[in-house]
Coordinates of C-alpha atoms and ligand atoms in Angstrom, one line a residue:
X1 CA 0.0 0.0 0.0
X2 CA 1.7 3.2 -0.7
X3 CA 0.3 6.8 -0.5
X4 CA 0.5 9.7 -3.1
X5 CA 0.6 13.1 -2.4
X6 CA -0.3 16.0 -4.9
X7 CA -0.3 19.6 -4.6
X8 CA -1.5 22.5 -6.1
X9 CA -0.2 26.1 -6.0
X10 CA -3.0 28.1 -7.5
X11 CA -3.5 32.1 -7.3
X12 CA -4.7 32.6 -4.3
X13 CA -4.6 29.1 -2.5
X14 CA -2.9 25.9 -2.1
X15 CA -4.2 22.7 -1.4
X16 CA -2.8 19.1 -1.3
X17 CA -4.8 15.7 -1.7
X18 CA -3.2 12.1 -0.5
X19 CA -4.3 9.2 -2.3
X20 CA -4.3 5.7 -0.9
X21 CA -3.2 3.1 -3.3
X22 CA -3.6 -0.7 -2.8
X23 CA -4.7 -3.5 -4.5
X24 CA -8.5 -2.9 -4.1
X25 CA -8.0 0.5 -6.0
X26 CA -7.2 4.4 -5.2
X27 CA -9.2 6.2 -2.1
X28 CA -8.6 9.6 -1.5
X29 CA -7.3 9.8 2.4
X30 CA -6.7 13.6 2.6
X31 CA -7.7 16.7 1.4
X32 CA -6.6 20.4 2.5
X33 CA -6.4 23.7 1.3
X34 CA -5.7 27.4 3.2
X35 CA -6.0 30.6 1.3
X36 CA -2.1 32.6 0.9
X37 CA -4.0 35.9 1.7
X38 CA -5.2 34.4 5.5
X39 CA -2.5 32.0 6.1
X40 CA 0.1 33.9 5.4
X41 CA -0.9 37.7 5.7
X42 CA 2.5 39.2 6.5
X43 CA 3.3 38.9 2.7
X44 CA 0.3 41.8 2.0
X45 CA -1.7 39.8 -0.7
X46 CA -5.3 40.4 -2.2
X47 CA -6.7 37.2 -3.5
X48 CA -2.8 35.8 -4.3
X49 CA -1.6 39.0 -5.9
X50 CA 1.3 41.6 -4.5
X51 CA -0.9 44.9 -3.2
X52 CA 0.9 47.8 -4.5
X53 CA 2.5 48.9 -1.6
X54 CA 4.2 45.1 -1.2
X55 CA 6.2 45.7 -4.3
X56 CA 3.2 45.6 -6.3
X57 CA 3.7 48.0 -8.5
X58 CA 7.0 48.3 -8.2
X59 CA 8.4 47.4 -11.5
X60 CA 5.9 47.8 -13.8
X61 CA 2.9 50.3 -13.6
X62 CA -0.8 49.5 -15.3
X63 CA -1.6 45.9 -16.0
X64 CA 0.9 45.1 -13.5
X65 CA 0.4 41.4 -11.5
X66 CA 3.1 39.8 -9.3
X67 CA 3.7 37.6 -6.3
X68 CA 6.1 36.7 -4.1
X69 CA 7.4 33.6 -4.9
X70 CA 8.9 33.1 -0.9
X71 CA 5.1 33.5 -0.4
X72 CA 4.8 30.3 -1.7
X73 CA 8.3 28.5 -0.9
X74 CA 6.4 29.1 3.0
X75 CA 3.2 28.4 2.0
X76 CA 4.9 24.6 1.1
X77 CA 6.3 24.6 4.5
X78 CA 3.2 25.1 6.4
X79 CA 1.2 23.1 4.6
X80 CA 3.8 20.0 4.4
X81 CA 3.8 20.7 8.6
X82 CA -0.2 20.2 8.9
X83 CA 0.5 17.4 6.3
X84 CA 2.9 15.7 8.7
X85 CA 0.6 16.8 11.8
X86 CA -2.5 15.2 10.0
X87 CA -1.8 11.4 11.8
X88 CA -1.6 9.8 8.0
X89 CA 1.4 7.3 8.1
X90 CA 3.9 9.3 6.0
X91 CA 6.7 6.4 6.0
X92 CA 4.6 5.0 3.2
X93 CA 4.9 8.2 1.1
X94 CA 5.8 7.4 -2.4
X95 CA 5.6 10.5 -4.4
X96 CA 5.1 13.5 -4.7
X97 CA 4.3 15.6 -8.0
X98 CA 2.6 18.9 -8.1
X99 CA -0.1 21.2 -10.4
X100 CA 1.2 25.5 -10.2
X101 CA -0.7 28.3 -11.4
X102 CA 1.0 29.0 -15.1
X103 CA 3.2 31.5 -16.7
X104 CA 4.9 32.7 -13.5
X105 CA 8.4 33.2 -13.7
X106 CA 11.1 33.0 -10.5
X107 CA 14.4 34.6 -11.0
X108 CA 17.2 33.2 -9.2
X109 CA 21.1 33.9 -8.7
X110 CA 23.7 31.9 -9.0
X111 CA 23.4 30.9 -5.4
X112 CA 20.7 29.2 -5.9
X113 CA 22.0 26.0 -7.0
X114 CA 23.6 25.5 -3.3
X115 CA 21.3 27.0 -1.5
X116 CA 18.7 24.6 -2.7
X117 CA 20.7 21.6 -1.5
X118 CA 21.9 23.1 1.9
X119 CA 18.9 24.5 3.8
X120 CA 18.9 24.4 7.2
X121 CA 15.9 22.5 8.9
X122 CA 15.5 24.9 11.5
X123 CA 14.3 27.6 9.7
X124 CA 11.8 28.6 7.6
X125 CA 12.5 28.4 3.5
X126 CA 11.9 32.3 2.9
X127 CA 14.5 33.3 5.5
X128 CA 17.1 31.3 3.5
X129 CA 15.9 31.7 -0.1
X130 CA 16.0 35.3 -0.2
X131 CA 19.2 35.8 -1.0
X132 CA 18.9 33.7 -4.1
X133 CA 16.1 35.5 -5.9
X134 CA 17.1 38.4 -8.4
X135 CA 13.9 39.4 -8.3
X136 CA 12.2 39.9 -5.4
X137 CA 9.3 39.6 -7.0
X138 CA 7.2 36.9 -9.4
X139 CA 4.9 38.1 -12.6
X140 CA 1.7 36.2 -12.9
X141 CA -0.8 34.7 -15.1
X142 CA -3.0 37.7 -14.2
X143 CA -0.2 40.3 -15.5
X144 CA -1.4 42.3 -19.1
X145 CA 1.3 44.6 -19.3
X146 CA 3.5 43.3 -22.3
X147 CA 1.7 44.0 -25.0
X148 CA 5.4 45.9 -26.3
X149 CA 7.5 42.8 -25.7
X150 CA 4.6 40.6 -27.8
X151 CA 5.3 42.4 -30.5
X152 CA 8.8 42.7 -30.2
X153 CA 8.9 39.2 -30.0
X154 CA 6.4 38.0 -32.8
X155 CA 8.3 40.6 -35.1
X156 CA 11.4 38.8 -34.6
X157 CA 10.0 35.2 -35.3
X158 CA 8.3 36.3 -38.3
X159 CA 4.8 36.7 -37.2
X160 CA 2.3 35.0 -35.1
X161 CA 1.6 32.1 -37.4
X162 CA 5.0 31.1 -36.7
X163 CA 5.2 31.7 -33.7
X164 CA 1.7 30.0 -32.5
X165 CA 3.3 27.3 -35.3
X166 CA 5.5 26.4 -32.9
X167 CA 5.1 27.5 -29.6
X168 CA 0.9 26.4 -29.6
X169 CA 0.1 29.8 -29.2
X170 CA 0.6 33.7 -30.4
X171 CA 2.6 36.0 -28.0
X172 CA 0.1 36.3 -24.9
X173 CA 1.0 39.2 -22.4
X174 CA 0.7 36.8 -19.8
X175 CA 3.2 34.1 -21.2
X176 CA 6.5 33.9 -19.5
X177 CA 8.4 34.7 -22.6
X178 CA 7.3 38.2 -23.1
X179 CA 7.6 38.7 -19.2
X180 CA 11.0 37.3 -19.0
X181 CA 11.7 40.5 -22.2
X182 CA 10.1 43.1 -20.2
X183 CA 12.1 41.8 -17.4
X184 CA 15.6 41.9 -19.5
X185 CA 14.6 45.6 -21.1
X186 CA 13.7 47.3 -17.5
X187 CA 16.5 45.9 -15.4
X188 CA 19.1 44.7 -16.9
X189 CA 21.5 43.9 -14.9
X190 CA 18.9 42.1 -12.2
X191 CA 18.4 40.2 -15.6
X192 CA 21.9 39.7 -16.0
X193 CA 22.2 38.6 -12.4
X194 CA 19.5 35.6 -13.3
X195 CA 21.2 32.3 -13.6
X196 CA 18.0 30.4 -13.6
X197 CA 14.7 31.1 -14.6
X198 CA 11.7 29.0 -13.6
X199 CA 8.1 28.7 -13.6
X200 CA 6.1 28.6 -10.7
X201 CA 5.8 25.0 -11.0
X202 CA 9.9 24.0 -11.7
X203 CA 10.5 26.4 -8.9
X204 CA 8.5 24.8 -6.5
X205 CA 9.7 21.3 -7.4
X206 CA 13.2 22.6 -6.8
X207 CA 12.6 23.5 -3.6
X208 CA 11.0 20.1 -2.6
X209 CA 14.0 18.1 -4.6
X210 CA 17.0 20.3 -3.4
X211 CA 17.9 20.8 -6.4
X212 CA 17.1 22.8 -10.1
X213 CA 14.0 21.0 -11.5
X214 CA 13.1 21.0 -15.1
X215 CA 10.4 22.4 -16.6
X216 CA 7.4 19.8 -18.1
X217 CA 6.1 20.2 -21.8
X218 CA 2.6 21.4 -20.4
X219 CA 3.8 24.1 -18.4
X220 CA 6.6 24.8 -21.0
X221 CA 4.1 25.6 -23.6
X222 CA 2.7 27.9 -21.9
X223 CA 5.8 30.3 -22.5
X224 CA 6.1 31.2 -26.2
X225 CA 9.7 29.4 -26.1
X226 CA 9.0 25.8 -26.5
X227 CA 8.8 23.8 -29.6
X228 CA 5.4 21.9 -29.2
X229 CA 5.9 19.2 -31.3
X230 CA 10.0 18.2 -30.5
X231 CA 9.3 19.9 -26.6
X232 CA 12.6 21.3 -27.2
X233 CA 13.4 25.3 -26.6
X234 CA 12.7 26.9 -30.0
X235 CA 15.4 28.5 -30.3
X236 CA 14.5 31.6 -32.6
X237 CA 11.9 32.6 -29.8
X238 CA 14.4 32.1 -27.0
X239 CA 17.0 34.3 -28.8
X240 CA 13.8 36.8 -29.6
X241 CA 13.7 37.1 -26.1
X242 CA 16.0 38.0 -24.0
X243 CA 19.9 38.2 -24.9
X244 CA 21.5 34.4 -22.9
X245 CA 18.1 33.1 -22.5
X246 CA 19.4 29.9 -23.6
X247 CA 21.8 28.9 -20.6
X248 CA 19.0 30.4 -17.7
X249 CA 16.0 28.1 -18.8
X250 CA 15.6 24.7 -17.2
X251 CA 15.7 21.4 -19.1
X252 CA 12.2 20.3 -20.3
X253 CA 11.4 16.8 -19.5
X254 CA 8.7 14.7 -20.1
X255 CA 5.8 15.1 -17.3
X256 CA 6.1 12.1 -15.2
X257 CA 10.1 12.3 -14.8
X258 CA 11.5 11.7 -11.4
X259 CA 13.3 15.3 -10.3
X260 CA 15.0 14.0 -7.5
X261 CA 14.2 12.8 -3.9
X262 CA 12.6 14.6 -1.0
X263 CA 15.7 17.2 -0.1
X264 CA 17.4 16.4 3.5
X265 CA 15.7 19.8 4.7
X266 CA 11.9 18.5 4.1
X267 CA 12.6 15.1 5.8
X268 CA 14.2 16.2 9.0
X269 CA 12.0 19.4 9.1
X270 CA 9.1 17.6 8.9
X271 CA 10.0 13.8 9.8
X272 CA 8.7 12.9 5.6
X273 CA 10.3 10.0 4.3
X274 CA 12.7 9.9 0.5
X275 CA 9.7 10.2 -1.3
X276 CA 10.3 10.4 -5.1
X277 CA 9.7 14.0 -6.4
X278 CA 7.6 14.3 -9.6
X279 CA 8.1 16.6 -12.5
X280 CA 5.8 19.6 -11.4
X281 CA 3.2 20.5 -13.7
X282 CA 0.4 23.3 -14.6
X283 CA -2.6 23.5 -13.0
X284 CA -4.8 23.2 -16.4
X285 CA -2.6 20.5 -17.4
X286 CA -2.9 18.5 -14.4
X287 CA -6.9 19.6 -14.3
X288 CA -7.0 17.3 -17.4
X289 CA -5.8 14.4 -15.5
X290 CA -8.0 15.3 -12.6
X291 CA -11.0 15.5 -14.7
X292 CA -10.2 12.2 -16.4
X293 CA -10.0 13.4 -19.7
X294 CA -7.2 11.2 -20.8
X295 CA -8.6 10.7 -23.7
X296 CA -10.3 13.2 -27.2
X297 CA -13.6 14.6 -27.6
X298 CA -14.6 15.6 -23.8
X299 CA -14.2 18.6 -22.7
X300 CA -13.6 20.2 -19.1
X301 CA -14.3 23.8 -17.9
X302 CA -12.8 24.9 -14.7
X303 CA -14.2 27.9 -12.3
X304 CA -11.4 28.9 -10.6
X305 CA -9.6 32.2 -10.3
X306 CA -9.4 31.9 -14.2
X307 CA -12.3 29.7 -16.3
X308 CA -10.8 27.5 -18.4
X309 CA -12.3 25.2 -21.0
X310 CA -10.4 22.3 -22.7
X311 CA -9.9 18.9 -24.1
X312 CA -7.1 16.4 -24.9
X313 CA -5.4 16.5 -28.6
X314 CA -3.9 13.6 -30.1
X315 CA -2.2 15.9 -32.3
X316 CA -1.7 19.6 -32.1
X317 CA -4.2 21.2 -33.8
X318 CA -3.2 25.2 -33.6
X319 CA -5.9 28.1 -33.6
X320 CA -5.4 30.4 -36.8
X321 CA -7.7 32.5 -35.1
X322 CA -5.4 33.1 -32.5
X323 CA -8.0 32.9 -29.8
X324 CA -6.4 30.4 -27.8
X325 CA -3.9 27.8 -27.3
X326 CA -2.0 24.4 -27.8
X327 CA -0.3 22.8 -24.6
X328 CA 1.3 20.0 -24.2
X329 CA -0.6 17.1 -21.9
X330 CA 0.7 15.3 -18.7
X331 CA -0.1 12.6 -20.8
X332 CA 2.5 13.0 -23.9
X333 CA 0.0 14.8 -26.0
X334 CA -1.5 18.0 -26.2
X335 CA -4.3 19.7 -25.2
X336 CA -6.1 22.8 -26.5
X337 CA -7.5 25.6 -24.0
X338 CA -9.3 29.0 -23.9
X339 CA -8.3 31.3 -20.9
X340 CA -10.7 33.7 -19.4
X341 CA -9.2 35.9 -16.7
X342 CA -12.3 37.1 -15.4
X343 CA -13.6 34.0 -13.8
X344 CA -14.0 33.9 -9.6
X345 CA -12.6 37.7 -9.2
X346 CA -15.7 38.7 -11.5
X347 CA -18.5 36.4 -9.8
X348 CA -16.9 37.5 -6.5
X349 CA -17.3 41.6 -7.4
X350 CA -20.7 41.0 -8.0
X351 CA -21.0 38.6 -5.0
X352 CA -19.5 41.7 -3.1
X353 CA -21.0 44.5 -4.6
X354 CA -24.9 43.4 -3.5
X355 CA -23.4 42.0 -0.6
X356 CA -24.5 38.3 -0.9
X357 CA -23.0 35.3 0.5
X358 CA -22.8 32.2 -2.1
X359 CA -26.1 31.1 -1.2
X360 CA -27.4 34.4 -1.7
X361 CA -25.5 34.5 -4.9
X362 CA -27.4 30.8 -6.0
X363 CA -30.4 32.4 -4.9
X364 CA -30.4 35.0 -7.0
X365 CA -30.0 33.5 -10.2
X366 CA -32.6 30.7 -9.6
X367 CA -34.7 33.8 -9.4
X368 CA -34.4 35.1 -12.4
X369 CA -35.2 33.6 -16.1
X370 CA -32.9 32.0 -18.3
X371 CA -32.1 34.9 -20.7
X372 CA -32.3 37.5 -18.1
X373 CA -35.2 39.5 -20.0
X374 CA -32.4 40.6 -21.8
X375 CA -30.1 42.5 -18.9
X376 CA -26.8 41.3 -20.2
X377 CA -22.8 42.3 -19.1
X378 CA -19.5 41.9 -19.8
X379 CA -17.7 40.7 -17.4
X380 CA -14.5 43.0 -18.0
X381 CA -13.5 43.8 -14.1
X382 CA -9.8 43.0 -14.6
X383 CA -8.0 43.1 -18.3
X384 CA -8.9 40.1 -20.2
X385 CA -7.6 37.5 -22.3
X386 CA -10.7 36.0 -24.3
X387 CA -11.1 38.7 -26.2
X388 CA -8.2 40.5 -25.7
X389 CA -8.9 43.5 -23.2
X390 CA -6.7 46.1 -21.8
X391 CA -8.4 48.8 -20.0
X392 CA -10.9 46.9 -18.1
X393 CA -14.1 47.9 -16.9
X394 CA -17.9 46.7 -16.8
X395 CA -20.3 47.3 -19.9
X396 CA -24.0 46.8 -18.7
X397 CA -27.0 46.6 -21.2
X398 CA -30.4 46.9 -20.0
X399 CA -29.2 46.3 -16.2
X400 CA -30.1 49.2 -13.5
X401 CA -27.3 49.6 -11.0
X402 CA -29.0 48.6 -8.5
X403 CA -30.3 45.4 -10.2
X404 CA -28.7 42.5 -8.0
X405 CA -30.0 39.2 -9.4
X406 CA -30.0 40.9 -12.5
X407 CA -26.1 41.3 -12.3
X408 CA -26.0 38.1 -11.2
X409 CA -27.5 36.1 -13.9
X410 CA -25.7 38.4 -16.0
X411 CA -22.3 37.8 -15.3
X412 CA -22.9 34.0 -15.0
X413 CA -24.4 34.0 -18.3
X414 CA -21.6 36.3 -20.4
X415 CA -19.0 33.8 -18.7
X416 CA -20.8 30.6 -20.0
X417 CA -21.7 32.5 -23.0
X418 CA -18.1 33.3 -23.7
X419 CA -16.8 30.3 -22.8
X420 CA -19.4 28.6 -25.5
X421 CA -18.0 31.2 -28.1
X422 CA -14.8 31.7 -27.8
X423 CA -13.9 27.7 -27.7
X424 CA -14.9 26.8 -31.0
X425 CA -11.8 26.8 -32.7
X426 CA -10.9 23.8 -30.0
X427 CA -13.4 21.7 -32.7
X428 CA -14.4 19.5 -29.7
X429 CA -18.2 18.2 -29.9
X430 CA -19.5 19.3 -26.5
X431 CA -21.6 16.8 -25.5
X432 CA -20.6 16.3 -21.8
X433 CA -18.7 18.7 -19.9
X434 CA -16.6 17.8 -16.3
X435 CA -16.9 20.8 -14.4
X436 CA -14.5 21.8 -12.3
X437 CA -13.0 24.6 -10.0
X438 CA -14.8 26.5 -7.0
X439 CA -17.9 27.8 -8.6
X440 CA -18.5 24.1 -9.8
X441 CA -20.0 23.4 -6.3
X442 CA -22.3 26.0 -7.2
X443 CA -25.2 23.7 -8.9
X444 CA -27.3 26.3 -10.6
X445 CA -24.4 28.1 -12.2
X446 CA -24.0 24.6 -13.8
X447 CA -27.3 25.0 -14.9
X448 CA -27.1 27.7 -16.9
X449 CA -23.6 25.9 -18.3
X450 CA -25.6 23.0 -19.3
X451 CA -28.1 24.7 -21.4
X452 CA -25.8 27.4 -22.9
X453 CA -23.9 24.4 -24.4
X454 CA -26.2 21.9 -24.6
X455 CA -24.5 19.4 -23.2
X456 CA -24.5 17.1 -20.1
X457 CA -22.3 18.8 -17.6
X458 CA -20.9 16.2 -14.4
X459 CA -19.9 17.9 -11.1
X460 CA -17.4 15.9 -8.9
X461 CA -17.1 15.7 -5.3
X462 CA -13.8 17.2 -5.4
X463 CA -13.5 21.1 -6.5
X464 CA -9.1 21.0 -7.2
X465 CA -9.0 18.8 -10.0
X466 CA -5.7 20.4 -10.6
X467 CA -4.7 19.1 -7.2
X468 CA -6.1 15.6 -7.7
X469 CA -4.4 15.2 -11.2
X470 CA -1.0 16.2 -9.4
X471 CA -1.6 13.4 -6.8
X472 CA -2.6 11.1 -10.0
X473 CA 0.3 12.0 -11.7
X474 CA 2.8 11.3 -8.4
X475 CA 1.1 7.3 -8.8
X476 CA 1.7 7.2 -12.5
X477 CA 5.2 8.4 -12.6
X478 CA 6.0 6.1 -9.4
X479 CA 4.6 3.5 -11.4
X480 CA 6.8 4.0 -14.4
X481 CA 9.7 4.6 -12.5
X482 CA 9.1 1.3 -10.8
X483 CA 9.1 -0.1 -14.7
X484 CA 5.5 -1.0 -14.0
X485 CA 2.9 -0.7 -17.5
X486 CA 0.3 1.4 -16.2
X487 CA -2.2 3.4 -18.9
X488 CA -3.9 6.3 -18.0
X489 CA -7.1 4.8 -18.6
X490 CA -6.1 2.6 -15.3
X491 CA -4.5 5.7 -13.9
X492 CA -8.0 7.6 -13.4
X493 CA -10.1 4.9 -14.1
X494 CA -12.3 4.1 -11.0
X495 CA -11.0 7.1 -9.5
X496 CA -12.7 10.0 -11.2
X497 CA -15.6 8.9 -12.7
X498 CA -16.5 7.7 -9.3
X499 CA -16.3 10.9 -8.1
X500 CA -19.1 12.0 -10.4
X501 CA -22.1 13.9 -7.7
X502 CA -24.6 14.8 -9.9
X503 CA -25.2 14.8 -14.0
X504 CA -27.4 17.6 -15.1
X505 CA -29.4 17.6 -18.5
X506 CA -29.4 20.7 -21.1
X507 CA -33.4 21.9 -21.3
X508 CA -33.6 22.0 -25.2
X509 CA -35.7 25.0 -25.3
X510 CA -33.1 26.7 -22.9
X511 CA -30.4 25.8 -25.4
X512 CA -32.5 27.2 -28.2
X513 CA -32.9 30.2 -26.4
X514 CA -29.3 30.7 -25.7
X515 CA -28.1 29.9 -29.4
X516 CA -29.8 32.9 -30.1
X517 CA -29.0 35.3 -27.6
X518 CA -24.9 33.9 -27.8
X519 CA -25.7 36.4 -31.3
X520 CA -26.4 38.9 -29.5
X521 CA -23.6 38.5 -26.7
X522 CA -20.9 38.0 -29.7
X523 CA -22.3 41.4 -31.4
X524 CA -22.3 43.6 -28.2
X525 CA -18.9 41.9 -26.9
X526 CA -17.9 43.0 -31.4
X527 CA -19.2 46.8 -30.3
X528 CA -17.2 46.9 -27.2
X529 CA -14.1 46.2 -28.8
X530 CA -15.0 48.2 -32.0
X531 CA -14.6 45.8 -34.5
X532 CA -17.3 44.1 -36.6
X533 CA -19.6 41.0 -35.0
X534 CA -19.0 38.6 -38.3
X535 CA -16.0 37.1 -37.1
X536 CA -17.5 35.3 -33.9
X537 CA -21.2 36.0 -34.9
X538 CA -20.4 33.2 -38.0
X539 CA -18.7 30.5 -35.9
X540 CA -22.2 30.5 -33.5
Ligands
LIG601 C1 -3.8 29.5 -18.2 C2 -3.9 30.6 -17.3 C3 -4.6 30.4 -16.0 C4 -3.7 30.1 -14.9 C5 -4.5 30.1 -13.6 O1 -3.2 29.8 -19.4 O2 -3.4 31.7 -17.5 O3 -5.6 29.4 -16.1 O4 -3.0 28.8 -15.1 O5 -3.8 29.5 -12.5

């Protein structure tokens, strides 16, 4: 019998799940999750993200998002301590492999490589790490403000179609390769000071292994430097980039390679056994995993601090319409995904704004009709990245200020409306959706999912998909680094689908309903960005 554990760093939280795994199949023995903002308020983050004052702001001005990556190096430590205070019987801890928010970068020295393998169990990992970073700070998903270094880069390449040709997607502010340009043109010598680069997810592994981590194909092609279909650097991005790119990036290695052992800190710290240490991954990535979808045609949306909807690729099958993108899958393949960054933060304002707890929220939009008599929003409270949105703010149609439900249903049915739009170019049929994320707790915004799309939409006992896919990919690689056969079909099988809690139906008039009014979301959403409707009007 040996035990798995997977974690997930996401925006604002992090949680780990411990799966049991014996010959009668895989139980889940442990779940936990604490929120950065109220476990660890002396950093001064709003839902995950730097406040201005905390260095916020400090290098970058509108559109600005960062972190603090010893944030989460002591968010690892306290959770791996409640972990190790929980009663489980650690000693049969196999692996561990873990699921990171995507597209954050961590800058480190040349320090780093020792300092890694010679913490000192006494003390907490910030303390001893912060002499390593060469920036203090991390940029995050959430971060719009290199629109400059997108073009710089795509110029260089010879245009987005090359660039999404190879990398899976066209330069996205967001994506680590732009940052890491911004980074290199505003301070250069902090750049030149880098030795290492890493994700969020390769940084993290790092820490837990001792040692520099590589990077895995689904969270390297989420960078605009990786070469999709070799998962090699591509080098005429990385040399687009930032001058010595080359020598700071991590190795990419396949998803379910072994990085190491648990580093001498973690297991006198906290009493853990050698544990093998996974190849970290992203959290949409591992999501995939956690929501079973090992295999083509099903698709997943997740309602986290971004929405998400995807599916698994055989083969990568790149969006000329430059809507969204190609990653690889913890699997070996790929998967495609469209990216909405107002997803939780936007259902939240709202929440906020008529001051309604989540029940109140539910309320609400079982109170109102499908189709909101024709109140309707976009959801634009932070820039966003399906369609492309810089200066953020709200457009209302029809809704009074005042108009609580009416906001309500709005928002939740611009997001499901967008998500329906915006994905088509992913050429997946729709016919049943795994729903995961937060919100998917939240029955009647599944509701409005299922008849938006049409399609069957499953809700699972288990909100961090991302979380349980890390702690499923921990028992594969184990597996394969035992030289066991194990498919992924076994690897989720009887584990996911049996976490299925309820299946809801599409109402077909609903769905009619909604078919029409996506035309008149796709032409106001056209307006708002002052450009013609055709373009997403015709795919509807
Ligand atoms: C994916 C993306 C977000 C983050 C959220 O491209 O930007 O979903 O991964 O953690």
């Amino acid at each position: 019998m040996s035990l798995y554990l997977g974690l997930d760093s996401s925006t604002q939280s992090l949680t780990a799940i411990v799966l049991e795994v014996d010959r009668a199949g895989t139980r889940i023995v442990y779940e936990h999750s604490f929120a950065f903002d109220e476990a660890l308020p002396e950093y001064g983050t709003r839902h995950g993200v730097l406040a201005a004052d905390r260095g916020g702001h400090a290098d970058g001005g509108a559109g600005v998002a960062v972190s603090s990556p010893l944030l989460w190096a002591d968010a690892l430590d306290l959770m791996l301590a409640t972990i190790a205070a929980s009663g489980i019987d650690l000693s049969r801890l196999a692996a561990i492999a873990g699921s990171a928010q995507q597209h954050g970068s961590v800058y480190l020295n040349a320090t780093a490589a020792s300092v890694l393998g010679h913490l000192d169990p006494g003390r907490v990992p910030s303390a001893q790490l912060a002499g390593c970073l060469s920036r203090p700070v991390s940029p995050i998903w959430m971060d719009a403000s290199t629109s400059r270094e997108c073009e710089e880069i795509t110029a260089a390449v010879g245009g987005p179609l090359l660039l999404a040709g190879h990398t899976g997607s066209r330069a996205f502010e967001r994506f680590t390769g732009p940052q890491i340009r911004k980074f290199f043109t505003h301070q250069p010598d902090a750049y030149a000071a880098t030795s290492r680069v890493h994700l969020v997810s390769s940084f993290l592994a790092s820490l837990l292994a001792g040692r520099h981590a590589p990077i895995d194909p689904g969270d390297g092609s989420g960078m605009n430097l990786m070469d999709l279909a070799s998962g090699t650097w591509w080098r005429p991005a990385v040399d687009a980039t930032a001058p010595g790119l080359a020598a700071k990036l991590p190795d990419i290695a396949p998803s379910w390679t072994i990085a190491g052992t648990l580093s001498a800190y973690w297991q006198a710290r906290h009493a853990l056994p050698p544990a093998r240490i996974v190849v970290w991954s992203g959290d949409n990535p591992c999501s995939l995993i956690g929501t079973g979808l090992v295999r083509e045609g099903l698709a997943a949306i997740s309602l986290g601090t971004s929405d998400t909807i995807f599916g698994l690729m055989r083969e990568p099958r790149i969006d000329t319409t430059f809507t969204g993108h190609v990653f690889g899958a913890p699997t070996g393949d790929f998967m495609g995904i469209t990216v909405f960054a107002n997803g939780s933060i936007a259902r939240e304002r709202i929440r906020d704004q008529f001051g309604l707890t989540w029940s109140g929220f539910s309320a609400a939009l079982a109170s109102t009709p499908a189709g909101n008599d024709g109140r309707m929003l976009l959801p634009w409270f932070d820039p966003e990245i399906t369609p492309l949105v810089l200066e953020p703010g709200l457009r209302r149609f029809g809704l009074a200020l005042d108009d609580g439900p009416g906001h309500v249903r709005a928002v939740v049915e611009a997001q499901m409306m967008a998500l329906a739009l915006h994905s088509k170019w992913m050429q997946v049929d729709v016919t049943t959706i795994h729903a995961t994320g937060g919100a998917s707790a939240n029955r009647d915004i599944l509701g409005v999912m299922a008849d938006v799309f049409g399609a069957e939409v499953c809700q699972f006992a288990v909100g961090n998909s991302a979380c349980l896919g890390a702690a499923l990919r921990a028992r594969h690689a184990d597996a394969v680094a035992r030289g066991e056969r194990l498919t992924w079909d076994e690897v989720v099988g009887g584990v996911v689908d049996r976490l299925i809690t309820l299946r809801l139906q599409a109402d077909r008039e609903r769905h009619a309903m909604y078919l029409e009014l996506m035309r008149a979301y796709a032409a106001r959403e056209a307006q708002a960005l002052g450009r013609d409707a055709r373009p997403i009007d015709s795919r509807a």
